Every structure is written in C-alpha cells, then in structure tokens.
Short mmCIF file of C-alpha atoms and ligand atoms in Angstrom, two decimals:
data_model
loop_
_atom_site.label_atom_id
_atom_site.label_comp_id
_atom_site.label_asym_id
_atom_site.label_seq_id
_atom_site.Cartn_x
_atom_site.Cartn_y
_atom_site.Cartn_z
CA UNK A 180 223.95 85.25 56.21
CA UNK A 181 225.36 87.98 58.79
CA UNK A 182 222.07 89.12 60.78
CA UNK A 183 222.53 92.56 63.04
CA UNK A 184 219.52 91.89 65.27
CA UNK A 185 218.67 94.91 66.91
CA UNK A 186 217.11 94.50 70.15
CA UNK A 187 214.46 96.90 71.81
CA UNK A 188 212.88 97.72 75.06
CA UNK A 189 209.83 95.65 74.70
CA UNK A 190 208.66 93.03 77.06
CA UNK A 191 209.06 90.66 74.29
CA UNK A 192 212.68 90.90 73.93
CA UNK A 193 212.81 88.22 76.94
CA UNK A 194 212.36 85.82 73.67
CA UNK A 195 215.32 87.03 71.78
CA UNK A 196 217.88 84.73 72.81
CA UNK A 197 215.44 81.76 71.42
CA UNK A 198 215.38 83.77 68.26
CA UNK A 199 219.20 84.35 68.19
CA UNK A 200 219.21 80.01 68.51
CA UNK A 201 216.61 79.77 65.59
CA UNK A 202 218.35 82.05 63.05
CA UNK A 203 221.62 80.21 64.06
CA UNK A 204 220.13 76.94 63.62
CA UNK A 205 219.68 78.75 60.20
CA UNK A 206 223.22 79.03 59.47
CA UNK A 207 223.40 82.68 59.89
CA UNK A 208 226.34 84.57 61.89
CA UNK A 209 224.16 87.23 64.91
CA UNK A 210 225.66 90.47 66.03
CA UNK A 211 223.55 91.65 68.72
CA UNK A 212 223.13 95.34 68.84
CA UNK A 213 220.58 96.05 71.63
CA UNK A 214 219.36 99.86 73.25
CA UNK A 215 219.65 100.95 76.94
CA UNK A 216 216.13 99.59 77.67
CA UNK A 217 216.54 96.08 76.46
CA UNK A 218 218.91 95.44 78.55
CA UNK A 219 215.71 96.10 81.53
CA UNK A 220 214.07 93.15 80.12
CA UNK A 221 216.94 90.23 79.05
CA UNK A 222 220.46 90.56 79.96
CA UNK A 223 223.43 90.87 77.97
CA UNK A 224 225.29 87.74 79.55
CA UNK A 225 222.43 85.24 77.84
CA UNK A 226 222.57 86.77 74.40
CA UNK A 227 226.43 86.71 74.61
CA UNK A 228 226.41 83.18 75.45
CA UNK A 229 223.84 82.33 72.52
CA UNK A 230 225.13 84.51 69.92
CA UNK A 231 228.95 83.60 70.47
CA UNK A 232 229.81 87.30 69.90
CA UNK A 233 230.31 90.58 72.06
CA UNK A 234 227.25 92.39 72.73
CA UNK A 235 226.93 95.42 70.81
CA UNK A 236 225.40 98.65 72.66
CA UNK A 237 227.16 102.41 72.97
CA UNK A 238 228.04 104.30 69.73
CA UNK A 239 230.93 105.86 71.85
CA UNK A 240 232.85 102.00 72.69
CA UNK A 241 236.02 103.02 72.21
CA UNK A 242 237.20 99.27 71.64
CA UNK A 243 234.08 97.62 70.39
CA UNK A 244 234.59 100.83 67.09
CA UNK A 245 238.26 99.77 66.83
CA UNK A 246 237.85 96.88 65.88
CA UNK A 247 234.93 96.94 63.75
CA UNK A 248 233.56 100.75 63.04
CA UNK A 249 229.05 101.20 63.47
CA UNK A 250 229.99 101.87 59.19
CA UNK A 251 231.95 98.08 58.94
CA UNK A 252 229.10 96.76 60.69
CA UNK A 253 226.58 98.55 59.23
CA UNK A 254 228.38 96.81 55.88
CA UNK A 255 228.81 93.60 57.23
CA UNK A 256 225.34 92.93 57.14
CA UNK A 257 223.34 90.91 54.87
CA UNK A 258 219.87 92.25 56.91
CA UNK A 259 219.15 94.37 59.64
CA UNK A 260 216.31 92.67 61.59
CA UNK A 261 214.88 94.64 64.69
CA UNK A 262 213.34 92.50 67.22
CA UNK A 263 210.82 93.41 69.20
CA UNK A 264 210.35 96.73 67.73
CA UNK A 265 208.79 99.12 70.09
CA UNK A 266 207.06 101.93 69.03
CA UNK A 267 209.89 104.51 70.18
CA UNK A 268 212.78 102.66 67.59
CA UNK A 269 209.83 103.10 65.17
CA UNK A 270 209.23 106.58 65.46
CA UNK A 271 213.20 106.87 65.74
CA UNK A 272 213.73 105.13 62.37
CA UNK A 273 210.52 106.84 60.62
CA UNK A 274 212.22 110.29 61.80
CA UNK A 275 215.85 109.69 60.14
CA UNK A 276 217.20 110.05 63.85
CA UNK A 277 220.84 108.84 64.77
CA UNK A 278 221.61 109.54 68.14
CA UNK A 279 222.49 105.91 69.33
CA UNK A 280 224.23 103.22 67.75
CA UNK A 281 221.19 101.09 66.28
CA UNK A 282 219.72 104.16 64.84
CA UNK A 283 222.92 105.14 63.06
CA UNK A 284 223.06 101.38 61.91
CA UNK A 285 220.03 101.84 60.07
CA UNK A 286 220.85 105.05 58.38
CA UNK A 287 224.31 103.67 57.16
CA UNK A 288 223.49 100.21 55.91
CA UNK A 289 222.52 99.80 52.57
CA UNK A 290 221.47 95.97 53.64
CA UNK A 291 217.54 95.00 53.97
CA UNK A 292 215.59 96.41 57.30
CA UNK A 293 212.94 94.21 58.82
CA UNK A 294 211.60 94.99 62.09
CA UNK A 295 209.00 92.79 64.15
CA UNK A 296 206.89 95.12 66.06
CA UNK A 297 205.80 94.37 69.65
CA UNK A 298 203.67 96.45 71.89
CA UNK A 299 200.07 97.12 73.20
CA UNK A 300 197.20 96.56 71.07
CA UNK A 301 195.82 100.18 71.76
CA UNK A 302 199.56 101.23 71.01
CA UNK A 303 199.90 99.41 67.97
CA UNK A 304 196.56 101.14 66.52
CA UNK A 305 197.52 104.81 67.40
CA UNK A 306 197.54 107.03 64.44
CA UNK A 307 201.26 107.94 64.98
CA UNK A 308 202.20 104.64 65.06
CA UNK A 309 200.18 103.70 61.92
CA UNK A 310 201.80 106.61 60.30
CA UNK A 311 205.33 105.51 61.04
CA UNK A 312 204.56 102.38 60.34
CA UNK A 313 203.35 102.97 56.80
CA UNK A 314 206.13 105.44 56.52
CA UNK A 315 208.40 102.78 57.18
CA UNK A 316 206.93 100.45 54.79
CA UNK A 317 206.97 102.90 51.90
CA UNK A 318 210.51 103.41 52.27
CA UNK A 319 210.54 99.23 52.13
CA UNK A 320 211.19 98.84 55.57
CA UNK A 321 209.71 94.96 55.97
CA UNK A 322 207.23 94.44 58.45
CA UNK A 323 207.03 91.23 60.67
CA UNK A 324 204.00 90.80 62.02
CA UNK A 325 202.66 91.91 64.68
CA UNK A 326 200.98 89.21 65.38
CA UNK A 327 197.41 89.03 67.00
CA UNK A 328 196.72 87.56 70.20
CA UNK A 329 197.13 87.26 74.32
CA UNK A 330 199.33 90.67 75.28
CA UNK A 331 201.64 90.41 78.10
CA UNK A 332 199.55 93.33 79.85
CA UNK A 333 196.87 91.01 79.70
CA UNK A 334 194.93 91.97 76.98
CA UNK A 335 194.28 90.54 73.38
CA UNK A 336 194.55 92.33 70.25
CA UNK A 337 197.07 93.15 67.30
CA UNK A 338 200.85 93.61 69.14
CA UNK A 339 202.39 90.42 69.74
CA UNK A 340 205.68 89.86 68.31
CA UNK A 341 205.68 87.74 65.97
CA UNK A 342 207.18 83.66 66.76
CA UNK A 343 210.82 83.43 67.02
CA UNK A 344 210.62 80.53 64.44
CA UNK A 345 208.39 82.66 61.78
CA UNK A 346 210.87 85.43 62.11
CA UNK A 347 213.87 83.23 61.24
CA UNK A 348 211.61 81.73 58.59
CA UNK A 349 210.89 85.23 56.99
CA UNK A 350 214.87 86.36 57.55
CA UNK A 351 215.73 83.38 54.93
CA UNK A 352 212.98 84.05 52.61
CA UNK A 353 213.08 86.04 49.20
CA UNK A 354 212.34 89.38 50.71
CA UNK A 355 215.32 89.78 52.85
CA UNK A 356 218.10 88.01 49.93
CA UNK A 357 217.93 84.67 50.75
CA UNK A 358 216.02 81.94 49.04
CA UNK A 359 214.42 79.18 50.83
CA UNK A 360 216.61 75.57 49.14
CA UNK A 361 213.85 73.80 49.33
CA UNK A 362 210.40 74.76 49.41
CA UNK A 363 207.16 73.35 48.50
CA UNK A 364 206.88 75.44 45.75
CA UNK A 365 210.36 75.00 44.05
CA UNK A 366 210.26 74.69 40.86
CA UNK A 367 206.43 76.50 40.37
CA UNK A 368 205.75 79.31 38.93
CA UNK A 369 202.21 81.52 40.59
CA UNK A 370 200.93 84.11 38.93
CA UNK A 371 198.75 86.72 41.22
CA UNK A 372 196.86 89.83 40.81
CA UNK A 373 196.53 92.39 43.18
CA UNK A 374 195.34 95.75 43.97
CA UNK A 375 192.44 97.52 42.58
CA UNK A 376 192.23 98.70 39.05
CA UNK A 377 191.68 102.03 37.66
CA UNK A 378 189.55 103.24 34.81
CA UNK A 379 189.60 106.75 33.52
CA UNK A 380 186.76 108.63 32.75
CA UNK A 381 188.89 111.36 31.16
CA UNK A 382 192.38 112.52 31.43
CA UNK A 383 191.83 113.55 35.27
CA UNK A 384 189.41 111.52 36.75
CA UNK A 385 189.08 107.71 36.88
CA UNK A 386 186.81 104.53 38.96
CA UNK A 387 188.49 102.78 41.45
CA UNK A 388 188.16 100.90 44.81
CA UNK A 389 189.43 100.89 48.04
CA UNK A 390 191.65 97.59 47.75
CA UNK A 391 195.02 98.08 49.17
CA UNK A 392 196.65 95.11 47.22
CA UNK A 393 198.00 94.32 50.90
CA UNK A 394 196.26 90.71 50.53
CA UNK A 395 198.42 90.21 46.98
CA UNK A 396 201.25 91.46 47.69
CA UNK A 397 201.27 89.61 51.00
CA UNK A 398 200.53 86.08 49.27
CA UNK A 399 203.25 86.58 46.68
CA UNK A 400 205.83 87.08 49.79
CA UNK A 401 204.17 83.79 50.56
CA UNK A 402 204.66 82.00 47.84
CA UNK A 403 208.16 83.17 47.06
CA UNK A 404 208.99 82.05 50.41
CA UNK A 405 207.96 78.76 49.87
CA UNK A 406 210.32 78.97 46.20
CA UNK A 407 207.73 79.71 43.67
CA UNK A 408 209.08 81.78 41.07
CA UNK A 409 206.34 84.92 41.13
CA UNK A 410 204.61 87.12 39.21
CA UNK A 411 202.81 90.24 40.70
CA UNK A 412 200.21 91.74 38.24
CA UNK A 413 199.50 94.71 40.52
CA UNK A 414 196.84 97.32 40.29
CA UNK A 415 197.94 100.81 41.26
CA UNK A 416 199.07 100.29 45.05
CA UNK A 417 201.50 102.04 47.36
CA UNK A 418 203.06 99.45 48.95
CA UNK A 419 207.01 97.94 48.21
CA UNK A 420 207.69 96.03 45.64
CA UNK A 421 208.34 92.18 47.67
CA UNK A 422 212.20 91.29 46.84
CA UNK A 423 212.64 88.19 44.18
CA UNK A 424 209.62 88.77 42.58
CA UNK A 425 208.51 89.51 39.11
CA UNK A 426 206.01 92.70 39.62
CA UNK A 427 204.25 93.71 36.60
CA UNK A 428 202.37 97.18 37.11
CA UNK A 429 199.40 97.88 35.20
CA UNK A 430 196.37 100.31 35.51
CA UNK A 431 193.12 98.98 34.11
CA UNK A 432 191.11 95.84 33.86
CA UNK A 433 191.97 94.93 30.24
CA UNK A 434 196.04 95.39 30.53
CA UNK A 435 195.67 93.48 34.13
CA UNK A 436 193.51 91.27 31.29
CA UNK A 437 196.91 91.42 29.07
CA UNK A 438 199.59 91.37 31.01
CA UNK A 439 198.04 88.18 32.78
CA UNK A 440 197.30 86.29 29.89
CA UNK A 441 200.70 87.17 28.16
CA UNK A 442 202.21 85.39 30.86
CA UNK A 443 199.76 82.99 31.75
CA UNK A 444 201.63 79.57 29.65
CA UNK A 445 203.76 78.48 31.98
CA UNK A 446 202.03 79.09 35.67
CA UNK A 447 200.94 76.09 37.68
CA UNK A 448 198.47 78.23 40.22
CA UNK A 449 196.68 81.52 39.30
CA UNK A 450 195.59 83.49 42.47
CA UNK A 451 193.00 85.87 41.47
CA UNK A 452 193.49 88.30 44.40
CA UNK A 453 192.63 91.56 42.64
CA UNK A 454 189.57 93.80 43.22
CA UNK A 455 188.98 93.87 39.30
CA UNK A 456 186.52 97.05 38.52
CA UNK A 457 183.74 94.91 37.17
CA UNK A 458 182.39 97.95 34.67
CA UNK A 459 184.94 100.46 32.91
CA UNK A 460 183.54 103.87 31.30
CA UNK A 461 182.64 103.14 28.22
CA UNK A 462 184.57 105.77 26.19
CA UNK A 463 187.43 107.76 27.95
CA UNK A 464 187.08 111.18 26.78
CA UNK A 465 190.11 112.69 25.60
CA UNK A 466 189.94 115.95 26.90
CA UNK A 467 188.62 116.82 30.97
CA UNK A 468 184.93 116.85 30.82
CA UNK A 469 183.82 120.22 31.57
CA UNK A 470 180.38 120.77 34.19
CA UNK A 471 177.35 121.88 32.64
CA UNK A 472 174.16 119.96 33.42
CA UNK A 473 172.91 118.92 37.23
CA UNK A 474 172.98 115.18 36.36
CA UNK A 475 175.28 113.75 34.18
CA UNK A 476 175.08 109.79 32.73
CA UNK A 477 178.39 108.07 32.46
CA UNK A 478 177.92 104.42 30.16
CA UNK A 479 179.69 102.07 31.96
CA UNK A 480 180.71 98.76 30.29
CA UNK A 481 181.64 95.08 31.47
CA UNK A 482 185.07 94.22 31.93
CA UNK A 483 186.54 90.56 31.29
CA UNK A 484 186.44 88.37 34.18
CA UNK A 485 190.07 87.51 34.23
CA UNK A 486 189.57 84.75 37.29
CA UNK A 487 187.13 83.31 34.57
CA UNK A 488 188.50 83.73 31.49
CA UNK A 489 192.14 81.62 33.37
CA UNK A 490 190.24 78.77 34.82
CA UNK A 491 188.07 78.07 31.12
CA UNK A 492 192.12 77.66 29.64
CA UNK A 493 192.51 74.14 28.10
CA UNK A 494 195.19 73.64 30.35
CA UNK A 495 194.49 75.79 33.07
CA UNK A 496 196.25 76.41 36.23
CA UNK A 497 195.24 75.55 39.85
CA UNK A 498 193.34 78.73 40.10
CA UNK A 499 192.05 80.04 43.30
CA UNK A 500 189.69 83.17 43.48
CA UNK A 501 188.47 86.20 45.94
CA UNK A 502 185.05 86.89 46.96
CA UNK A 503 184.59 90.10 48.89
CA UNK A 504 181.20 90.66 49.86
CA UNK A 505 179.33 92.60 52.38
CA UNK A 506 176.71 89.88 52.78
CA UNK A 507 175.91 86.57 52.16
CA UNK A 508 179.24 85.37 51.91
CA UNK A 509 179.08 81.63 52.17
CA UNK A 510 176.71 81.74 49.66
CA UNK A 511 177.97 84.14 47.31
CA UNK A 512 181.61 82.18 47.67
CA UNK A 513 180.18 78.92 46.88
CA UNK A 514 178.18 80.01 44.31
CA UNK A 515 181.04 81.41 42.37
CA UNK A 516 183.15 78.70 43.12
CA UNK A 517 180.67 77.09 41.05
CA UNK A 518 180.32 79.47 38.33
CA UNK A 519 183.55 80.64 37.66
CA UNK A 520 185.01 76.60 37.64
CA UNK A 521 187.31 77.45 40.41
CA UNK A 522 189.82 75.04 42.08
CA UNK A 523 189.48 77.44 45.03
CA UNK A 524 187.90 80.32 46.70
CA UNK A 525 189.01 82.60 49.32
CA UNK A 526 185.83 84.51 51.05
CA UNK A 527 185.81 87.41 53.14
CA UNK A 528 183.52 89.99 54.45
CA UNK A 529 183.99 93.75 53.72
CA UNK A 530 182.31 96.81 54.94
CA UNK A 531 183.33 100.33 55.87
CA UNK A 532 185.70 98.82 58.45
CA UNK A 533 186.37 95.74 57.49
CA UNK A 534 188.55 93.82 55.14
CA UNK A 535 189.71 96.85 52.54
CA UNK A 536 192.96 98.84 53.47
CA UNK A 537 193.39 97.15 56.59
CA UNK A 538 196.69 95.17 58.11
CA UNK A 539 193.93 92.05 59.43
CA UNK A 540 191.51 89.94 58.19
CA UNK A 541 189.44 86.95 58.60
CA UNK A 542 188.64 84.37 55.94
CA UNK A 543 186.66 81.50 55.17
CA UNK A 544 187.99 78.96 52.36
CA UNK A 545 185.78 77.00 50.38
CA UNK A 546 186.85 74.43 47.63
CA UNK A 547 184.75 71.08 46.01
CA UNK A 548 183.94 68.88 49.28
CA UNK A 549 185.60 71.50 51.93
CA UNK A 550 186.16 74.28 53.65
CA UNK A 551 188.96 75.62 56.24
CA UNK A 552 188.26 79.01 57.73
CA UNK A 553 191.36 81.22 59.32
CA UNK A 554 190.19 83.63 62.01
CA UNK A 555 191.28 87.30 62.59
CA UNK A 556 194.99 87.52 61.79
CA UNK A 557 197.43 89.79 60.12
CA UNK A 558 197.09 89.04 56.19
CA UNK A 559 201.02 88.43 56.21
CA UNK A 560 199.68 85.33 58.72
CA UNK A 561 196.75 84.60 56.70
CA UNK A 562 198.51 84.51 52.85
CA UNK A 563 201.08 82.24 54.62
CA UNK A 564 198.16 79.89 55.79
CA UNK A 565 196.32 80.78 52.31
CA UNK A 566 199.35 79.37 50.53
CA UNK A 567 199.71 76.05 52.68
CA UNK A 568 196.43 75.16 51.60
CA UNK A 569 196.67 75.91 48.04
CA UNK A 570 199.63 74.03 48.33
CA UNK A 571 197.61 70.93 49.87
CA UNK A 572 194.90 70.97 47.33
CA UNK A 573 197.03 72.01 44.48
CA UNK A 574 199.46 68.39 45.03
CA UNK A 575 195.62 66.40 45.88
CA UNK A 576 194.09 67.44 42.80
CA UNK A 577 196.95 68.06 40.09
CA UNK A 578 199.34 64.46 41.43
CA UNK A 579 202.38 65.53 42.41
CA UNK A 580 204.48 62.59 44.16
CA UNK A 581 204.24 64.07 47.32
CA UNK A 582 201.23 65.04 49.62
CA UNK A 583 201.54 66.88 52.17
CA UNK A 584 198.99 66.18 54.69
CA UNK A 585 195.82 67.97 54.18
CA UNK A 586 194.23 69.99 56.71
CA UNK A 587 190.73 68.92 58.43
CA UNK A 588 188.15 69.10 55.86
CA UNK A 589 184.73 69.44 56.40
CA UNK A 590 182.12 68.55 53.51
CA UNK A 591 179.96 71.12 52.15
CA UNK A 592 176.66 69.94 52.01
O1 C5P B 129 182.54 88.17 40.67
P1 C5P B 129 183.48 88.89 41.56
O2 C5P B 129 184.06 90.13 40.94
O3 C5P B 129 182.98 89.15 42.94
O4 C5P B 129 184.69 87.84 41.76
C1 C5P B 129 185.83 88.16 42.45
C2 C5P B 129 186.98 87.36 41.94
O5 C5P B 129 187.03 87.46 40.52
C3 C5P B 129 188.31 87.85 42.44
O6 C5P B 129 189.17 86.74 42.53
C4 C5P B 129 188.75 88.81 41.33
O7 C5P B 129 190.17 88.93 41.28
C5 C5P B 129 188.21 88.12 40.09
N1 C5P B 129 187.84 89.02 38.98
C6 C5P B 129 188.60 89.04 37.83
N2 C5P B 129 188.25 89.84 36.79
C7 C5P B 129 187.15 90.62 36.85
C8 C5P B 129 186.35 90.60 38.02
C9 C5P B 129 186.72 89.80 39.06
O8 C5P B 129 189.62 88.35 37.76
N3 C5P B 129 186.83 91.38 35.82
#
C-alpha cells in the first residue's frame, strides 16, 4: 500500500517516525509530505532515515516535481493519512484551500483521506473546529481518533493523537482499501442497526430521536476491521457510508424490522445498536394535517422489538443489545438482558449532554455472570473494545476452536 503521510505542526508529530516504522512493519511504501511547522517539532533527517525516501515539503521543488509531479503523487497513493492533524490543516482542508503542497495533495487525489487529529482539549471542542470537523467527515474524510487522555500542555481531555500502532491498524482496515488477512472475525458475517428511525405522521412531519448512528456506524468499522463481512441497517443518519461494508438504508421501525430479518439467515452476531422508535403513529395521514383545534391527540402504536424478535430465532445469532437510559441503568440493562434473552448488553447513560450526538461515551457491559465497563472514550475507541468482547464471549459461548483470552470478569450477583 503507498501511504502519503502528511505531517503537521502539532506537538505530537515528535511520534511520527514510530508511526512511519509501524505502517512499514505493515508492508506499506511512506512518502513523507510534512508543512513548514512540523519540521519545529521532528526533523526531516529522522523521518528520511525511517521512511527510506526524500522528504517531501515545498510545492515549488524544482527537482523533487521533476521527478515525480504533487499530481503523480497525489496518484500514487493508495491513502492519504494526515498525522497529527492540527486544527489549521483542518480548517485548510474543510476550506478547499491549496496554497502548499499537502493541501494541493488533498484536492488532487482521488485516493482515501484519513487524518488523526491532535491538539488541545479546549481546541478540539471549539465550534469551528467541530464544524470542520463534521464538514470533513461528510465529505468522507476518515477521522482517527482523537483520542482522550493526558495532553502534552498538561491537561486531560479529548485531543490526543491517536497510538501510532492503532493508526497503522486503521490504515490496513476496510475503510481505507485494505482488508485485514486475518482477523478474528474472518469468515463472520454481523449484522447491525444503527441510527434512529423515523415515523411520519403525515407527508411533512414525522417522530424521531436524537441518535446520531455514530455508535453503529462506528462498530461496523469495527467489525469489518477485524474481517467480518457487514451489514449496516441504518436509520436516517448523516454520517459516511464506512468502506467494505454492506449499508442498507431504511426509514422506519418495520422496514429496519424487514430489511433485518430479510437478511438475518446467515449472520453469526446481531448488534442491536439502533435507537428503534418504540411507538409509530398509528395511521400516517396522506395529506399534511391542517391546524384547527388547541390540542390535538395523535394514536401512537407499538413497534416490533427487533433486538427481541432476533434473539427468540430458532437459531439465533450471538445477539448483543443497547440500553440507553437516563436512570437506573444497571438495573434497567440487566433487566433487559433478562427479558429480551440477550447474549449481551451494552448500557449507557443519556441525558441532554450525554451519550446522543456526541463523538464520546462511556459504557458499562453486562452479559450472564459478568460485566466489563469502558470509561470515557471516543466511540471509534469504545466499538473497537465493544467488538473484542463480543468477540470473547461470542467464541466462549458458541465453541469456536479458538479462545481468545477473556477479559476480567466480575460476577453479577
Ligand atoms: O427496550 P429498549 O428500547 O430500551 O431496548 C433497547 C434495545 O432494543 C436496543 O438494542 C435497540 O436497538 C433494541 N430495539 C429494537 N427494536 C425496537 C426497540 C428497541 O431492536 N422496536
């Protein structure tokens, strides 16, 4: 695989040339392109030496353009991986700009972008970072990380670039054209929902929630990555489409009802991560309803439990559910654990700040005889942990011929 790895001004780019060694240990071929303000913070003799090739820096190098153009590199590569990001490249990119030579990379490559972000917690949250960043993604920019944690300015929060190591791991996997040989999920197939649903009222107005379908979305990059062949039953969402992965779009609760059970034969683990509206009006009018009275009674009607209606299969798969709740959630998890005959459940609080729409979360896992909980993370981090246990209990319970060691369990009384 021929990686451009952009470098950027960030303090964290003093771990590049251990990321240069890690997606070489890879097998893939590094062309270094790095900005004026890298080179403050690691020097161009060290990534030389571990990339084996010239450093790449000034759109106007005479020599370094003669013999291979900013367009024949911007073809050359399979990906375009930006690490650390700061937030100037990121405003740069989100702008269209093209005034230096990594910019005008970008623009001309028709190869997968991923960028690892790295800066200052407070940084990271601004609104005009957020905004590029989402602009980014919806353009299908991938987004590594950031990670949460110890800052180099001494604080903690979301900012850290993410590990060299996960960043090579993510370059090879499904999203960015390469396919993990081996993972421990060859050969399975996972089907997950995601997203919210939506159910009209009439032609212009419908129910919803606030689910973002980031949780989904980020545990079906999770399990492609670890060679499961995917399906995405996704509620409406604006998020990018994961590479390598079968996304099936639906609207309400009964076609995410059809389209999962149409598919549902040959899956080994169903991950129930969608925020399923549990009522649905119950008859859509065909025309706008028109205002008249000062109260007005909409009937609302139960939907299927799809998490439910999967696990009661004869030959159901592994199937691991969601609880959101905004209390009680130990509780509430384990009791429908119980209920809905689940081989796993995923718990996590939500409130007006918490859990919905956001980048982070926290989660407890429960399952018959133990529990693992995951603190505050990005849900990229979290899916990826999600998965490894799923993964455990999946070959303990269902005999495969290898077990991977299981992680600590405590019993649930
Ligand atoms: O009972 P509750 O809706 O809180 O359960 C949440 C879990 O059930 C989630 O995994 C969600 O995807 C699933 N669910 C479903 N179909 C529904 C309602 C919830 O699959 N109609």
């Amino acid at each position: 695989m021929n990686v451009v790895l952009g470098i950027t001004g960030g303090i964290a780019a003093y771990k590049t040339p251990e990321l240069v060694r890690r997606l070489r240990e890879r097998g893939a071929d590094v062309q270094i392109v790095m900005t004026a303000s890298a080179a403050e913070f690691v020097t161009e003799t060290a990534l030389q030496a571990v990339s084996g090739r010239p450093i790449r820096s000034n759109l106007w190098d005479k020599e370094a353009e003669a013999s291979m153009s900013h367009i024949e590199l911007a073809r050359w590569a399979d990906v375009v991986l930006i690490a650390p990001a700061t937030a100037e490249i990121m405003a740069r990119l989100a702008s269209g700009a093209a005034a230096d030579l990594l910019t005008t990379l970008c623009l001309a490559t028709e190869a997968p972008i991923a960028i690892a972000p790295a800066m200052n917690h407070v940084m990271w949250s601004n609104p005009a970072v957020q905004s590029n960043r989402a602009t980014l993604e919806q353009r299908g920019v991938q987004m590594l990380g950031p990670d949460h944690g110890s800052q180099a300015c001494g604080e903690t929060g979301a900012g850290r670039m993410l590990d060299p190591d996960d960043i090579a791991a993510l370059v090879f996997g499904p999203d960015l054209g390469g396919r993990p040989v081996e993972g421990s999920l060859s050969g399975k197939t996972v089907l997950i929902t995601a997203g919210p649903t939506r159910e009209p009222i009439d032609p212009v107005r419908y129910i919803t929630n606030r689910s973002s379908g980031k949780m989904g979305y980020a545990l079906a990059r999770a399990a492609a990555g670890e060679g499961a062949s995917v399906i995405l039953v996704s509620g409406p969402v604006n998020l990018a489409e994961p590479r390598g992965v079968d996304v099936v779009h639906v609207a309400t609760a009964e076609e995410m009802y059809a389209a999962t059970h149409d598919r549902i034969g040959d899956v080994d683990i169903f991950v129930g991560a969608a925020a399923v509206s549990d009522y649905r009006p119950a008859d859509a009018r065909e025309q706008k309803i028109k205002k008249s009275e000062e109260t007005m009674h909409i009937e609302l009607v139960r939907s299927k439990d799809i998490l439910v209606s999967v696990a009661a299969l004869d030959d159901a798969p592994f199937t691991v559910g969601f609880a959101a709740e905004t209390e009680n959630v130990r509780d509430y998890a384990l009791g429908k654990l119980q209920n809905k005959k689940l081989d796993m459940i995923v718990a996590n609080q939500v409130g007006r700040d918490r859990g919905f729409d956001q980048d982070e979360n926290a989660v407890d896992v429960f399952w018959d005889g133990g529990e693992q909980s995951f603190g505050q993370a990005a849900k990229t981090e979290l899916a990826r942990d999600i998965i490894e246990l799923v993964v455990a209990r999946y070959t303990a319970t269902r005999g495969a011929d290898t077990q991977p060691a299981l992680p600590k369990l405590h019993a649930i009384d």
